[in-house]
């Protein structure tokens, strides 16, 4: 914070630029309906839910996150400060520079690649400087885009890192290789593209995107297009994830458990094909060991190995009843996974157990 204040003091033009941006932002908020997040005021979707649209950003311009620490250093030396997008302050309440831009794609450079398993990778991408945070609210995702062959491919991803991590973000990605699954002989276009990146290569990112934001202490903000912002409050979260759908759940789990004042409890039901497919298992089980009264995890596999102590088979009503909170007014269910799992295994069984449409949400 002190370094940020010093930067402002050393560059009066930067002060004027930030002031102009802040004034523009305040005017836009006033015209859009105003009100602080979490105030409980119902506002129009355009004002309160600016990141709902998660579609492809094919027409967005692309800037490159190549400034590293020289951008901040040049500003401190009286040179041109980091560029800020019109109408978007790109600075957190704590004075941290925000890397993401919801209106323009930014190219982030790959700086580290780790093989977690035969088909799972951890990618680390550098932000514009070591002082930047990604700027992704809990519950939101971002879109990665790339020209693959003659097609623009856009896919949503949720990082496993958080805004506590300065200067970078990380993605844990399951690579869907060609000629592995008979129903998808071409494999996953974006995951294979990421697999082919070399250190120093870039990927285009735009965000935040999404309709759900976790605001802390069991409070969820839900934004639907052309609807006012709505809020849900819970003491107990039941989380149902399938495969790579674990990443937004991990984001919520980490946010709750790192805050000792957040008394929300979490129970996770995590479905995968095989034991080797369980992503971030070490992180989940470490959370469960560190917070045994606040977080519990249970697995189910399509194909369980001998001696498997968890469940086997598709998610059903018995699994939900045994391992997730009951359908009380204090409970909310969050879901993320393949559409067949959500539509045929989760929702019908939740309704069977007495959950209403206001008690479950899909990322």
mmCIF file of C-alpha atoms in Angstrom:
data_model
loop_
_atom_site.group_PDB
_atom_site.id
_atom_site.type_symbol
_atom_site.label_atom_id
_atom_site.label_comp_id
_atom_site.label_asym_id
_atom_site.label_seq_id
_atom_site.Cartn_x
_atom_site.Cartn_y
_atom_site.Cartn_z
ATOM 1 C CA UNK A 1 0.000 0.000 0.000
ATOM 2 C CA UNK A 2 2.859 2.381 0.900
ATOM 3 C CA UNK A 3 4.511 1.784 -2.461
ATOM 4 C CA UNK A 4 1.234 2.527 -4.235
ATOM 5 C CA UNK A 5 0.824 5.826 -2.327
ATOM 6 C CA UNK A 6 4.414 6.742 -3.129
ATOM 7 C CA UNK A 7 3.754 6.062 -6.798
ATOM 8 C CA UNK A 8 0.837 8.477 -6.738
ATOM 9 C CA UNK A 9 2.807 11.169 -4.921
ATOM 10 C CA UNK A 10 5.615 11.002 -7.452
ATOM 11 C CA UNK A 11 3.406 11.414 -10.485
ATOM 12 C CA UNK A 12 0.759 14.120 -10.517
ATOM 13 C CA UNK A 13 -0.443 13.170 -14.000
ATOM 14 C CA UNK A 14 -1.122 9.685 -12.720
ATOM 15 C CA UNK A 15 -3.211 11.195 -9.894
ATOM 16 C CA UNK A 16 -5.274 13.121 -12.420
ATOM 17 C CA UNK A 17 -5.743 10.016 -14.563
ATOM 18 C CA UNK A 18 -6.912 7.935 -11.628
ATOM 19 C CA UNK A 19 -9.196 10.745 -10.453
ATOM 20 C CA UNK A 20 -10.753 11.022 -13.909
ATOM 21 C CA UNK A 21 -11.321 7.293 -14.077
ATOM 22 C CA UNK A 22 -12.832 7.264 -10.587
ATOM 23 C CA UNK A 23 -15.176 10.126 -11.520
ATOM 24 C CA UNK A 24 -16.250 8.309 -14.712
ATOM 25 C CA UNK A 25 -16.837 5.136 -12.735
ATOM 26 C CA UNK A 26 -18.936 6.972 -10.109
ATOM 27 C CA UNK A 27 -21.039 8.619 -12.799
ATOM 28 C CA UNK A 28 -21.601 5.286 -14.523
ATOM 29 C CA UNK A 29 -22.622 3.693 -11.234
ATOM 30 C CA UNK A 30 -24.990 6.560 -10.480
ATOM 31 C CA UNK A 31 -26.618 6.341 -13.895
ATOM 32 C CA UNK A 32 -26.857 2.566 -13.617
ATOM 33 C CA UNK A 33 -28.629 2.569 -10.273
ATOM 34 C CA UNK A 34 -25.772 2.829 -7.773
ATOM 35 C CA UNK A 35 -25.635 0.958 -4.516
ATOM 36 C CA UNK A 36 -22.749 -0.987 -3.064
ATOM 37 C CA UNK A 37 -22.469 -4.725 -3.564
ATOM 38 C CA UNK A 38 -24.122 -6.518 -0.707
ATOM 39 C CA UNK A 39 -26.322 -3.551 0.188
ATOM 40 C CA UNK A 40 -29.458 -5.581 -0.529
ATOM 41 C CA UNK A 41 -30.769 -3.071 -3.064
ATOM 42 C CA UNK A 42 -32.329 -4.621 -6.178
ATOM 43 C CA UNK A 43 -30.814 -3.060 -9.265
ATOM 44 C CA UNK A 44 -30.974 -3.558 -13.004
ATOM 45 C CA UNK A 45 -28.818 -6.330 -14.429
ATOM 46 C CA UNK A 46 -26.780 -3.911 -16.529
ATOM 47 C CA UNK A 47 -25.726 -1.979 -13.425
ATOM 48 C CA UNK A 48 -25.383 -4.699 -10.822
ATOM 49 C CA UNK A 49 -24.268 -7.643 -12.947
ATOM 50 C CA UNK A 50 -21.615 -6.361 -15.363
ATOM 51 C CA UNK A 51 -19.898 -9.733 -15.828
ATOM 52 C CA UNK A 52 -22.872 -12.012 -16.568
ATOM 53 C CA UNK A 53 -22.227 -12.469 -20.289
ATOM 54 C CA UNK A 54 -19.825 -15.367 -20.718
ATOM 55 C CA UNK A 55 -19.936 -15.614 -24.500
ATOM 56 C CA UNK A 56 -16.990 -15.492 -26.852
ATOM 57 C CA UNK A 57 -15.190 -12.186 -27.129
ATOM 58 C CA UNK A 58 -14.171 -12.553 -30.744
ATOM 59 C CA UNK A 59 -14.340 -8.840 -31.476
ATOM 60 C CA UNK A 60 -12.434 -7.733 -28.373
ATOM 61 C CA UNK A 61 -9.038 -6.179 -28.809
ATOM 62 C CA UNK A 62 -6.035 -7.888 -27.246
ATOM 63 C CA UNK A 63 -3.341 -6.295 -25.122
ATOM 64 C CA UNK A 64 -0.297 -8.144 -23.872
ATOM 65 C CA UNK A 65 0.717 -8.572 -20.234
ATOM 66 C CA UNK A 66 4.414 -7.958 -20.837
ATOM 67 C CA UNK A 67 5.097 -4.979 -18.598
ATOM 68 C CA UNK A 68 6.401 -7.027 -15.633
ATOM 69 C CA UNK A 69 7.895 -4.780 -12.960
ATOM 70 C CA UNK A 70 9.214 -2.202 -15.441
ATOM 71 C CA UNK A 71 5.744 -0.711 -15.862
ATOM 72 C CA UNK A 72 5.409 0.080 -12.171
ATOM 73 C CA UNK A 73 9.024 1.214 -11.947
ATOM 74 C CA UNK A 74 8.616 3.615 -14.869
ATOM 75 C CA UNK A 75 5.561 5.161 -13.236
ATOM 76 C CA UNK A 76 7.486 5.664 -9.999
ATOM 77 C CA UNK A 77 10.255 7.330 -12.016
ATOM 78 C CA UNK A 78 7.849 9.854 -13.482
ATOM 79 C CA UNK A 79 7.297 8.068 -16.780
ATOM 80 C CA UNK A 80 4.062 6.777 -18.289
ATOM 81 C CA UNK A 81 2.028 4.788 -15.720
ATOM 82 C CA UNK A 82 0.246 1.486 -16.481
ATOM 83 C CA UNK A 83 -2.592 1.888 -18.956
ATOM 84 C CA UNK A 84 -6.075 1.727 -17.486
ATOM 85 C CA UNK A 85 -9.076 0.736 -19.569
ATOM 86 C CA UNK A 86 -11.726 3.462 -20.011
ATOM 87 C CA UNK A 87 -14.574 3.060 -17.534
ATOM 88 C CA UNK A 88 -12.818 0.307 -15.584
ATOM 89 C CA UNK A 89 -10.688 1.369 -12.598
ATOM 90 C CA UNK A 90 -8.439 -1.735 -12.583
ATOM 91 C CA UNK A 91 -7.479 -1.061 -8.944
ATOM 92 C CA UNK A 92 -8.739 -2.933 -5.866
ATOM 93 C CA UNK A 93 -9.966 -1.275 -2.686
ATOM 94 C CA UNK A 94 -6.555 -2.108 -1.187
ATOM 95 C CA UNK A 95 -4.748 -0.306 -4.002
ATOM 96 C CA UNK A 96 -3.677 -3.424 -5.903
ATOM 97 C CA UNK A 97 -3.549 -3.253 -9.683
ATOM 98 C CA UNK A 98 -6.063 -5.594 -11.350
ATOM 99 C CA UNK A 99 -4.870 -7.692 -14.268
ATOM 100 C CA UNK A 100 -8.168 -8.765 -15.838
ATOM 101 C CA UNK A 101 -10.236 -6.558 -18.122
ATOM 102 C CA UNK A 102 -13.902 -7.492 -18.711
ATOM 103 C CA UNK A 103 -13.989 -5.691 -22.059
ATOM 104 C CA UNK A 104 -10.663 -6.569 -23.674
ATOM 105 C CA UNK A 105 -8.640 -9.730 -24.063
ATOM 106 C CA UNK A 106 -5.194 -9.696 -22.481
ATOM 107 C CA UNK A 107 -2.367 -12.023 -23.492
ATOM 108 C CA UNK A 108 -0.727 -13.582 -20.431
ATOM 109 C CA UNK A 109 2.655 -15.297 -20.694
ATOM 110 C CA UNK A 110 3.240 -18.895 -19.591
ATOM 111 C CA UNK A 111 6.091 -18.998 -17.060
ATOM 112 C CA UNK A 112 5.751 -22.479 -15.544
ATOM 113 C CA UNK A 113 4.241 -25.829 -16.523
ATOM 114 C CA UNK A 114 3.958 -28.796 -14.168
ATOM 115 C CA UNK A 115 2.900 -32.367 -14.927
ATOM 116 C CA UNK A 116 0.567 -33.499 -12.130
ATOM 117 C CA UNK A 117 -0.444 -36.762 -13.781
ATOM 118 C CA UNK A 118 -0.477 -38.411 -17.206
ATOM 119 C CA UNK A 119 -3.244 -36.062 -18.374
ATOM 120 C CA UNK A 120 -3.315 -33.222 -15.832
ATOM 121 C CA UNK A 121 -1.176 -30.090 -15.900
ATOM 122 C CA UNK A 122 -0.679 -27.024 -13.740
ATOM 123 C CA UNK A 123 0.011 -23.873 -15.765
ATOM 124 C CA UNK A 124 1.321 -20.656 -14.242
ATOM 125 C CA UNK A 125 0.879 -17.409 -16.172
ATOM 126 C CA UNK A 126 2.544 -14.097 -15.284
ATOM 127 C CA UNK A 127 0.433 -10.989 -14.773
ATOM 128 C CA UNK A 128 1.453 -7.510 -15.936
ATOM 129 C CA UNK A 129 3.750 -7.007 -12.936
ATOM 130 C CA UNK A 130 4.656 -8.685 -9.633
ATOM 131 C CA UNK A 131 2.315 -6.194 -7.950
ATOM 132 C CA UNK A 132 -0.799 -7.154 -9.919
ATOM 133 C CA UNK A 133 -3.593 -9.414 -8.720
ATOM 134 C CA UNK A 134 -5.793 -11.287 -11.163
ATOM 135 C CA UNK A 135 -8.954 -9.530 -9.946
ATOM 136 C CA UNK A 136 -11.402 -12.425 -10.235
ATOM 137 C CA UNK A 137 -14.287 -12.343 -7.716
ATOM 138 C CA UNK A 138 -15.023 -15.628 -5.933
ATOM 139 C CA UNK A 139 -17.493 -17.598 -8.050
ATOM 140 C CA UNK A 140 -16.585 -15.948 -11.333
ATOM 141 C CA UNK A 141 -14.611 -17.472 -14.202
ATOM 142 C CA UNK A 142 -12.661 -16.130 -17.155
ATOM 143 C CA UNK A 143 -12.650 -17.064 -20.830
ATOM 144 C CA UNK A 144 -9.526 -18.283 -22.579
ATOM 145 C CA UNK A 145 -9.489 -17.914 -26.361
ATOM 146 C CA UNK A 146 -7.187 -19.071 -29.137
ATOM 147 C CA UNK A 147 -7.217 -19.435 -32.897
ATOM 148 C CA UNK A 148 -6.918 -23.188 -33.399
ATOM 149 C CA UNK A 149 -6.788 -24.192 -37.029
ATOM 150 C CA UNK A 150 -9.275 -21.906 -38.750
ATOM 151 C CA UNK A 151 -11.538 -21.548 -35.718
ATOM 152 C CA UNK A 152 -11.665 -19.213 -32.720
ATOM 153 C CA UNK A 153 -12.049 -21.460 -29.677
ATOM 154 C CA UNK A 154 -13.278 -19.989 -26.380
ATOM 155 C CA UNK A 155 -13.493 -21.939 -23.132
ATOM 156 C CA UNK A 156 -14.287 -20.925 -19.525
ATOM 157 C CA UNK A 157 -11.706 -21.632 -16.824
ATOM 158 C CA UNK A 158 -11.507 -20.968 -13.093
ATOM 159 C CA UNK A 159 -8.010 -20.592 -11.636
ATOM 160 C CA UNK A 160 -6.854 -22.579 -8.629
ATOM 161 C CA UNK A 161 -4.897 -19.554 -7.404
ATOM 162 C CA UNK A 162 -6.507 -16.512 -5.767
ATOM 163 C CA UNK A 163 -6.017 -12.786 -5.367
ATOM 164 C CA UNK A 164 -3.750 -13.539 -2.417
ATOM 165 C CA UNK A 165 -1.216 -14.565 -5.065
ATOM 166 C CA UNK A 166 0.607 -11.564 -6.504
ATOM 167 C CA UNK A 167 1.990 -11.465 -10.016
ATOM 168 C CA UNK A 168 0.540 -14.694 -11.415
ATOM 169 C CA UNK A 169 -2.428 -17.019 -11.749
ATOM 170 C CA UNK A 170 -2.550 -20.802 -12.048
ATOM 171 C CA UNK A 171 -4.809 -23.210 -13.896
ATOM 172 C CA UNK A 172 -5.091 -26.933 -13.239
ATOM 173 C CA UNK A 173 -6.212 -28.439 -16.544
ATOM 174 C CA UNK A 174 -7.187 -31.964 -17.515
ATOM 175 C CA UNK A 175 -5.918 -32.511 -21.064
ATOM 176 C CA UNK A 176 -8.352 -34.388 -23.288
ATOM 177 C CA UNK A 177 -6.038 -35.993 -25.836
ATOM 178 C CA UNK A 178 -7.041 -37.195 -29.290
ATOM 179 C CA UNK A 179 -8.106 -40.799 -29.828
ATOM 180 C CA UNK A 180 -8.648 -41.531 -26.125
ATOM 181 C CA UNK A 181 -12.426 -41.284 -25.746
ATOM 182 C CA UNK A 182 -14.357 -42.976 -28.589
ATOM 183 C CA UNK A 183 -17.152 -40.389 -28.432
ATOM 184 C CA UNK A 184 -14.668 -37.507 -28.757
ATOM 185 C CA UNK A 185 -11.934 -38.688 -31.136
ATOM 186 C CA UNK A 186 -10.564 -35.165 -31.622
ATOM 187 C CA UNK A 187 -10.185 -34.594 -27.883
ATOM 188 C CA UNK A 188 -10.380 -31.169 -26.255
ATOM 189 C CA UNK A 189 -9.299 -28.308 -28.490
ATOM 190 C CA UNK A 190 -8.377 -25.815 -25.777
ATOM 191 C CA UNK A 191 -6.807 -28.286 -23.357
ATOM 192 C CA UNK A 192 -4.591 -29.677 -26.139
ATOM 193 C CA UNK A 193 -3.716 -26.122 -27.180
ATOM 194 C CA UNK A 194 -2.596 -25.361 -23.624
ATOM 195 C CA UNK A 195 -0.640 -28.620 -23.540
ATOM 196 C CA UNK A 196 1.264 -27.441 -26.613
ATOM 197 C CA UNK A 197 2.284 -24.082 -25.126
ATOM 198 C CA UNK A 198 5.958 -23.511 -24.426
ATOM 199 C CA UNK A 199 7.400 -21.278 -21.735
ATOM 200 C CA UNK A 200 7.101 -17.716 -23.019
ATOM 201 C CA UNK A 201 4.024 -18.387 -25.148
ATOM 202 C CA UNK A 202 0.832 -16.477 -24.377
ATOM 203 C CA UNK A 203 -2.883 -17.148 -24.134
ATOM 204 C CA UNK A 204 -5.678 -14.588 -24.472
ATOM 205 C CA UNK A 205 -7.881 -14.093 -21.407
ATOM 206 C CA UNK A 206 -10.951 -11.951 -20.777
ATOM 207 C CA UNK A 207 -13.014 -11.662 -17.623
ATOM 208 C CA UNK A 208 -14.503 -11.745 -15.085
ATOM 209 C CA UNK A 209 -17.495 -13.699 -16.410
ATOM 210 C CA UNK A 210 -20.336 -15.559 -14.732
ATOM 211 C CA UNK A 211 -23.510 -15.012 -12.751
ATOM 212 C CA UNK A 212 -22.585 -16.151 -9.218
ATOM 213 C CA UNK A 213 -20.408 -14.277 -6.733
ATOM 214 C CA UNK A 214 -19.612 -15.416 -3.224
ATOM 215 C CA UNK A 215 -19.557 -12.314 -1.033
ATOM 216 C CA UNK A 216 -18.551 -14.025 2.196
ATOM 217 C CA UNK A 217 -20.337 -15.238 5.326
ATOM 218 C CA UNK A 218 -22.695 -17.483 3.374
ATOM 219 C CA UNK A 219 -23.975 -14.738 1.071
ATOM 220 C CA UNK A 220 -24.306 -15.311 -2.674
ATOM 221 C CA UNK A 221 -25.043 -12.731 -5.353
ATOM 222 C CA UNK A 222 -26.880 -14.152 -8.362
ATOM 223 C CA UNK A 223 -27.086 -12.228 -11.620
ATOM 224 C CA UNK A 224 -29.297 -13.191 -14.528
ATOM 225 C CA UNK A 225 -29.483 -11.294 -17.812
ATOM 226 C CA UNK A 226 -32.329 -8.756 -17.790
ATOM 227 C CA UNK A 227 -33.116 -9.490 -14.143
ATOM 228 C CA UNK A 228 -32.271 -7.549 -10.971
ATOM 229 C CA UNK A 229 -29.459 -8.823 -8.806
ATOM 230 C CA UNK A 230 -30.679 -11.383 -6.273
ATOM 231 C CA UNK A 231 -29.111 -12.609 -3.051
ATOM 232 C CA UNK A 232 -29.141 -15.917 -1.213
ATOM 233 C CA UNK A 233 -28.003 -16.542 2.329
ATOM 234 C CA UNK A 234 -26.943 -19.890 3.774
ATOM 235 C CA UNK A 235 -25.228 -21.420 6.772
ATOM 236 C CA UNK A 236 -24.454 -24.679 4.980
ATOM 237 C CA UNK A 237 -23.236 -25.180 1.408
ATOM 238 C CA UNK A 238 -23.587 -28.526 -0.310
ATOM 239 C CA UNK A 239 -21.207 -28.693 -3.265
ATOM 240 C CA UNK A 240 -21.650 -31.173 -6.114
ATOM 241 C CA UNK A 241 -18.819 -31.321 -8.646
ATOM 242 C CA UNK A 242 -18.101 -33.541 -11.618
ATOM 243 C CA UNK A 243 -14.613 -33.803 -13.102
ATOM 244 C CA UNK A 244 -13.132 -30.404 -13.923
ATOM 245 C CA UNK A 245 -16.205 -28.784 -12.352
ATOM 246 C CA UNK A 246 -14.241 -28.891 -9.109
ATOM 247 C CA UNK A 247 -12.356 -25.647 -9.855
ATOM 248 C CA UNK A 248 -15.121 -23.129 -9.004
ATOM 249 C CA UNK A 249 -15.900 -25.217 -5.906
ATOM 250 C CA UNK A 250 -12.258 -25.036 -4.851
ATOM 251 C CA UNK A 251 -12.439 -21.262 -5.180
ATOM 252 C CA UNK A 252 -15.418 -21.082 -2.785
ATOM 253 C CA UNK A 253 -13.920 -23.626 -0.366
ATOM 254 C CA UNK A 254 -10.654 -21.687 -0.128
ATOM 255 C CA UNK A 255 -12.433 -18.357 0.377
ATOM 256 C CA UNK A 256 -14.568 -19.700 3.233
ATOM 257 C CA UNK A 257 -11.850 -21.625 5.043
ATOM 258 C CA UNK A 258 -9.188 -18.927 4.941
ATOM 259 C CA UNK A 259 -11.555 -16.532 6.741
ATOM 260 C CA UNK A 260 -11.901 -17.499 10.427
ATOM 261 C CA UNK A 261 -14.902 -15.176 10.744
ATOM 262 C CA UNK A 262 -16.818 -17.027 8.015
ATOM 263 C CA UNK A 263 -18.781 -19.717 9.865
ATOM 264 C CA UNK A 264 -20.289 -21.283 6.727
ATOM 265 C CA UNK A 265 -19.871 -25.068 6.625
ATOM 266 C CA UNK A 266 -19.203 -26.942 3.390
ATOM 267 C CA UNK A 267 -19.802 -30.516 2.253
ATOM 268 C CA UNK A 268 -18.476 -31.669 -1.126
ATOM 269 C CA UNK A 269 -19.713 -34.601 -3.213
ATOM 270 C CA UNK A 270 -17.170 -35.074 -6.011
ATOM 271 C CA UNK A 271 -17.880 -37.425 -8.950
ATOM 272 C CA UNK A 272 -15.242 -38.795 -11.335
ATOM 273 C CA UNK A 273 -14.785 -41.696 -13.718
ATOM 274 C CA UNK A 274 -11.747 -43.237 -12.012
ATOM 275 C CA UNK A 275 -9.611 -42.548 -8.958
ATOM 276 C CA UNK A 276 -6.839 -41.186 -11.181
ATOM 277 C CA UNK A 277 -9.259 -38.567 -12.534
ATOM 278 C CA UNK A 278 -9.740 -36.836 -9.163
ATOM 279 C CA UNK A 279 -8.325 -33.329 -9.611
ATOM 280 C CA UNK A 280 -6.718 -31.374 -6.723
ATOM 281 C CA UNK A 281 -7.382 -34.296 -4.357
ATOM 282 C CA UNK A 282 -4.382 -33.420 -2.201
ATOM 283 C CA UNK A 283 -5.668 -29.868 -1.702
ATOM 284 C CA UNK A 284 -9.186 -31.024 -0.842
ATOM 285 C CA UNK A 285 -8.021 -33.579 1.690
ATOM 286 C CA UNK A 286 -5.620 -31.101 3.280
ATOM 287 C CA UNK A 287 -8.522 -28.681 3.743
ATOM 288 C CA UNK A 288 -10.571 -31.489 5.310
ATOM 289 C CA UNK A 289 -7.756 -32.335 7.737
ATOM 290 C CA UNK A 290 -7.163 -28.702 8.668
ATOM 291 C CA UNK A 291 -10.870 -27.845 9.070
ATOM 292 C CA UNK A 292 -12.680 -31.058 10.100
ATOM 293 C CA UNK A 293 -15.745 -29.267 11.488
ATOM 294 C CA UNK A 294 -16.090 -26.846 8.570
ATOM 295 C CA UNK A 295 -15.374 -28.933 5.469
ATOM 296 C CA UNK A 296 -16.060 -32.551 4.497
ATOM 297 C CA UNK A 297 -15.387 -34.287 1.181
ATOM 298 C CA UNK A 298 -16.871 -37.470 -0.282
ATOM 299 C CA UNK A 299 -16.095 -39.107 -3.624
ATOM 300 C CA UNK A 300 -17.983 -41.317 -6.037
ATOM 301 C CA UNK A 301 -16.444 -43.099 -9.027
ATOM 302 C CA UNK A 302 -17.893 -44.698 -12.134
ATOM 303 C CA UNK A 303 -15.223 -47.397 -11.839
ATOM 304 C CA UNK A 304 -14.020 -47.929 -8.278
ATOM 305 C CA UNK A 305 -10.839 -49.911 -7.527
ATOM 306 C CA UNK A 306 -10.689 -52.757 -5.042
ATOM 307 C CA UNK A 307 -10.728 -51.499 -1.463
ATOM 308 C CA UNK A 308 -12.291 -48.147 -2.395
ATOM 309 C CA UNK A 309 -13.845 -46.707 0.791
ATOM 310 C CA UNK A 310 -16.082 -44.113 -0.834
ATOM 311 C CA UNK A 311 -19.102 -44.447 -3.165
ATOM 312 C CA UNK A 312 -19.387 -46.038 -6.579
ATOM 313 C CA UNK A 313 -21.809 -45.112 -9.342
ATOM 314 C CA UNK A 314 -23.686 -42.039 -10.491
ATOM 315 C CA UNK A 315 -24.813 -39.422 -7.996
ATOM 316 C CA UNK A 316 -28.139 -40.438 -6.462
ATOM 317 C CA UNK A 317 -30.550 -39.345 -3.745
ATOM 318 C CA UNK A 318 -28.953 -41.558 -1.101
ATOM 319 C CA UNK A 319 -25.511 -40.018 -1.658
ATOM 320 C CA UNK A 320 -26.920 -36.503 -1.465
ATOM 321 C CA UNK A 321 -28.947 -37.261 1.668
ATOM 322 C CA UNK A 322 -26.000 -38.875 3.444
ATOM 323 C CA UNK A 323 -23.193 -36.477 2.545
ATOM 324 C CA UNK A 324 -24.776 -33.063 1.893
ATOM 325 C CA UNK A 325 -26.912 -30.797 4.111
ATOM 326 C CA UNK A 326 -30.638 -31.442 4.373
ATOM 327 C CA UNK A 327 -33.181 -29.274 2.547
ATOM 328 C CA UNK A 328 -33.551 -26.660 5.289
ATOM 329 C CA UNK A 329 -33.877 -22.876 4.773
ATOM 330 C CA UNK A 330 -30.217 -22.509 5.814
ATOM 331 C CA UNK A 331 -28.880 -24.759 3.031
ATOM 332 C CA UNK A 332 -27.762 -23.973 -0.511
ATOM 333 C CA UNK A 333 -26.509 -26.443 -3.107
ATOM 334 C CA UNK A 334 -23.919 -25.366 -5.699
ATOM 335 C CA UNK A 335 -23.304 -27.550 -8.754
ATOM 336 C CA UNK A 336 -20.740 -27.667 -11.538
ATOM 337 C CA UNK A 337 -20.139 -30.513 -13.958
ATOM 338 C CA UNK A 338 -21.258 -32.097 -17.230
ATOM 339 C CA UNK A 339 -24.849 -31.195 -18.234
ATOM 340 C CA UNK A 340 -26.092 -34.818 -18.037
ATOM 341 C CA UNK A 341 -24.869 -35.038 -14.449
ATOM 342 C CA UNK A 342 -26.578 -31.771 -13.506
ATOM 343 C CA UNK A 343 -29.835 -32.380 -15.383
ATOM 344 C CA UNK A 344 -30.378 -36.088 -14.765
ATOM 345 C CA UNK A 345 -28.485 -36.957 -11.574
ATOM 346 C CA UNK A 346 -28.421 -33.777 -9.486
ATOM 347 C CA UNK A 347 -31.559 -31.706 -10.005
ATOM 348 C CA UNK A 348 -34.148 -34.552 -9.996
ATOM 349 C CA UNK A 349 -32.646 -36.042 -6.831
ATOM 350 C CA UNK A 350 -32.404 -32.669 -5.108
ATOM 351 C CA UNK A 351 -36.083 -32.057 -5.861
ATOM 352 C CA UNK A 352 -36.904 -35.550 -4.627
ATOM 353 C CA UNK A 353 -35.247 -34.659 -1.310
ATOM 354 C CA UNK A 354 -37.271 -31.459 -0.943
ATOM 355 C CA UNK A 355 -34.916 -28.798 -2.297
ATOM 356 C CA UNK A 356 -36.647 -25.959 -4.138
ATOM 357 C CA UNK A 357 -35.317 -24.117 -7.193
ATOM 358 C CA UNK A 358 -34.234 -21.294 -4.868
ATOM 359 C CA UNK A 359 -31.982 -23.697 -2.968
ATOM 360 C CA UNK A 360 -29.668 -24.863 -5.742
ATOM 361 C CA UNK A 361 -27.494 -23.069 -8.278
ATOM 362 C CA UNK A 362 -25.430 -24.173 -11.261
ATOM 363 C CA UNK A 363 -22.127 -22.493 -12.116
#
